[in-house]
CSV table of C-alpha atoms in Angstrom, one decimal:
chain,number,residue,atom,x,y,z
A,1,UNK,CA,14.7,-10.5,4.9
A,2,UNK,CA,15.4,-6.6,5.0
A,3,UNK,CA,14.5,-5.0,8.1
A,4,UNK,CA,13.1,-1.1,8.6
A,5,UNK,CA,13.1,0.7,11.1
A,6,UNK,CA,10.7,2.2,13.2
A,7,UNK,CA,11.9,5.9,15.2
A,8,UNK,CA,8.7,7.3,15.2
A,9,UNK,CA,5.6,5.8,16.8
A,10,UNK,CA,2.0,6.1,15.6
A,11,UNK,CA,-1.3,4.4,15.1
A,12,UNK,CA,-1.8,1.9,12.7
A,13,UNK,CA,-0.4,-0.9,10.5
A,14,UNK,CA,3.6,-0.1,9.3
A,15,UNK,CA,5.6,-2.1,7.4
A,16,UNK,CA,8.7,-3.3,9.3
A,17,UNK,CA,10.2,-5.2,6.3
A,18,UNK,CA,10.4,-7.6,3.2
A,19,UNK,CA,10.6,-10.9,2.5
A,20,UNK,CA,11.7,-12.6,-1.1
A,21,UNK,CA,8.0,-12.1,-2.2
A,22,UNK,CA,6.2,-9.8,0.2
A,23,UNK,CA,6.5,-8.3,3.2
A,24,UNK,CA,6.5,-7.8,6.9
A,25,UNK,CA,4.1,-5.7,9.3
A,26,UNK,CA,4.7,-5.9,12.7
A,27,UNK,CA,5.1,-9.5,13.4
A,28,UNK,CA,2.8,-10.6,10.2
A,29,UNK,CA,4.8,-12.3,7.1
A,30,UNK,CA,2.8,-11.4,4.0
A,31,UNK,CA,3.7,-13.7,1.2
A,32,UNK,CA,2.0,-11.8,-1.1
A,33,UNK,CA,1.0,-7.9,-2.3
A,34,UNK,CA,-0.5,-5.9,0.4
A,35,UNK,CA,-3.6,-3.7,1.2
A,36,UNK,CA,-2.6,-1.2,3.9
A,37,UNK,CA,-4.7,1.5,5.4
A,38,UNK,CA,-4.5,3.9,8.8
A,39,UNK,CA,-6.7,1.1,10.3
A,40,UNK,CA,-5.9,-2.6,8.9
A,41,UNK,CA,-3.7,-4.4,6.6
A,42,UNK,CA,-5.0,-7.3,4.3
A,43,UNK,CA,-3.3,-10.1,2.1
A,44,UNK,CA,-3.6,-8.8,-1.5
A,45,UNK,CA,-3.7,-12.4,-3.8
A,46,UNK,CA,-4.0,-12.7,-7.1
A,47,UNK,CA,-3.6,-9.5,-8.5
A,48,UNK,CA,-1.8,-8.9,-12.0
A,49,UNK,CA,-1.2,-5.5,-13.2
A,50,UNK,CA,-3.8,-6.0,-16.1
A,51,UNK,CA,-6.6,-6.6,-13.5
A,52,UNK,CA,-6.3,-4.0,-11.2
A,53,UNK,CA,-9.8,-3.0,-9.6
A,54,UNK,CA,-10.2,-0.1,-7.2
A,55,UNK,CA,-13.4,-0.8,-6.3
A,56,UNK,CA,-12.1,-4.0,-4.6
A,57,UNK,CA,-9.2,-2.1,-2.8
A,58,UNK,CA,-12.1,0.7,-1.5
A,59,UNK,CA,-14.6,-2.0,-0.8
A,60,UNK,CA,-12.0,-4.5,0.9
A,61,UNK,CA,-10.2,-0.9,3.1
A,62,UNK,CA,-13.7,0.1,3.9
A,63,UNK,CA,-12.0,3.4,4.8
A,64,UNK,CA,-13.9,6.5,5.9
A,65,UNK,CA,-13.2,9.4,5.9
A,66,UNK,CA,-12.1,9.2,2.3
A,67,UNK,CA,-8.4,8.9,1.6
A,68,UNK,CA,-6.3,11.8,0.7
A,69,UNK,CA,-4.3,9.3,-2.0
A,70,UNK,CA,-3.6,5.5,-2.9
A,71,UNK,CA,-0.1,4.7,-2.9
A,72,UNK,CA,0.6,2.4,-5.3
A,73,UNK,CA,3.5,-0.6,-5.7
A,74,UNK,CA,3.3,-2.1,-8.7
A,75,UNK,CA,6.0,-4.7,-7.7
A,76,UNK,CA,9.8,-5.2,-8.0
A,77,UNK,CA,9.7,-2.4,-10.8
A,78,UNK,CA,8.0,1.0,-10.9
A,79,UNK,CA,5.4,0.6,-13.3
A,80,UNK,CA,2.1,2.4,-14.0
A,81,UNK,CA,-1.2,1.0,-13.7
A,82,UNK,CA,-3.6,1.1,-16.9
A,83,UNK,CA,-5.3,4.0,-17.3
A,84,UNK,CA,-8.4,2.5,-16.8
A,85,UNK,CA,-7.3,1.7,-13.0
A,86,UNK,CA,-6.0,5.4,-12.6
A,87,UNK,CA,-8.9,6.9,-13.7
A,88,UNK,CA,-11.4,5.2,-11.3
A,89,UNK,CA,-9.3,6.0,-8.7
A,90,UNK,CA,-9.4,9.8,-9.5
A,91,UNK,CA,-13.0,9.5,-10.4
A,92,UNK,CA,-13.1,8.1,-6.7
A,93,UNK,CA,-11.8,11.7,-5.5
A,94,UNK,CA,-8.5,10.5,-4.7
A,95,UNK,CA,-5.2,10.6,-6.3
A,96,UNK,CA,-2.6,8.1,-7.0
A,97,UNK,CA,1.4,8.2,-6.3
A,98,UNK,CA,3.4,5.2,-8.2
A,99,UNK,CA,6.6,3.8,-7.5
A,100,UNK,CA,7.8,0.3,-6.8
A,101,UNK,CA,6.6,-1.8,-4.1
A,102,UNK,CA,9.7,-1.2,-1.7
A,103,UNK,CA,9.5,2.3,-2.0
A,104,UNK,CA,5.7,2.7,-2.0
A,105,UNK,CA,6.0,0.5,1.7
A,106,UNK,CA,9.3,2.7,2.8
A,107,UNK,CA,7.1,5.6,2.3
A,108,UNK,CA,3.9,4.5,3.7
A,109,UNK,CA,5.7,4.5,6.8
A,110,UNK,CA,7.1,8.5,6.3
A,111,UNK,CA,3.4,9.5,5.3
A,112,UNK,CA,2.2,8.0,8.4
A,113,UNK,CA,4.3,9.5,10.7
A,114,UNK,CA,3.4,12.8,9.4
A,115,UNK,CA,-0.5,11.2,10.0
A,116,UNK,CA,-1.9,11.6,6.7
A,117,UNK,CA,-4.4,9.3,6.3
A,118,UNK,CA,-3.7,7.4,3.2
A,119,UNK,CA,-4.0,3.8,1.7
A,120,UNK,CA,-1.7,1.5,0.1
A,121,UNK,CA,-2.0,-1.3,-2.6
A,122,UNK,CA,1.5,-3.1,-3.2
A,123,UNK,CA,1.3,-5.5,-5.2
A,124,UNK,CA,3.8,-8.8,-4.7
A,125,UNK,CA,7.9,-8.3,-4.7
A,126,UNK,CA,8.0,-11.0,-7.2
């Protein structure tokens, strides 16, 4: 398992590693993708690129105020998501950064500390 870590202290989930599939926050394996927000962090099972849905992410984050953006892993490669997933995400308001899943959780943790408020869907290291 890689560990991060953590100079700069502030409120909220962060992720402190990775294991073969997933990933760590705080003490919390997560064998799977992750839903991360200023406020909670949720398993995120089952998801395949091609069935992306941001009304489950919004709906399961049940985040308000509205996020600035969704940062978005799409695994062990940078990929992006089908159109159809990007544009309900902008008709949501918000935007969406793409890059892999290690990065997209490295930078979660930089975003943070600058406390923008943000969510995160990474989908599974494997």
């Amino acid at each position: 398992m890689v560990e991060l870590r953590k100079d700069i202290d502030f409120k909220g989930p962060v992720v402190t590693g990775f294991t073969t599939q997933g990933f760590k926050v705080g003490d919390q394996r997560f064998h799977s993708g992750l839903l991360i927000s200023p406020e909670q962090v949720l398993p995120w099972d089952g998801v395949a690129m091609d069935t992306l849905d941001y009304t489950m992410i919004e709906n399961a984050l049940n985040l308000a105020p509205k996020p600035e953006f969704l940062l978005f892993g799409s695994g062990s490669d940078m990929m992006q998501p089908p159109a159809v997933f990007r544009r309900s995400v902008e008709a949501a308001g918000i935007g969406v950064e793409v890059m892999d899943s290690r990065a997209a959780a490295r930078t979660w943790g930089v975003l943070r500390s600058e406390e923008r408020w943000i969510i995160g869907a990474f989908l599974p290291l494997t």
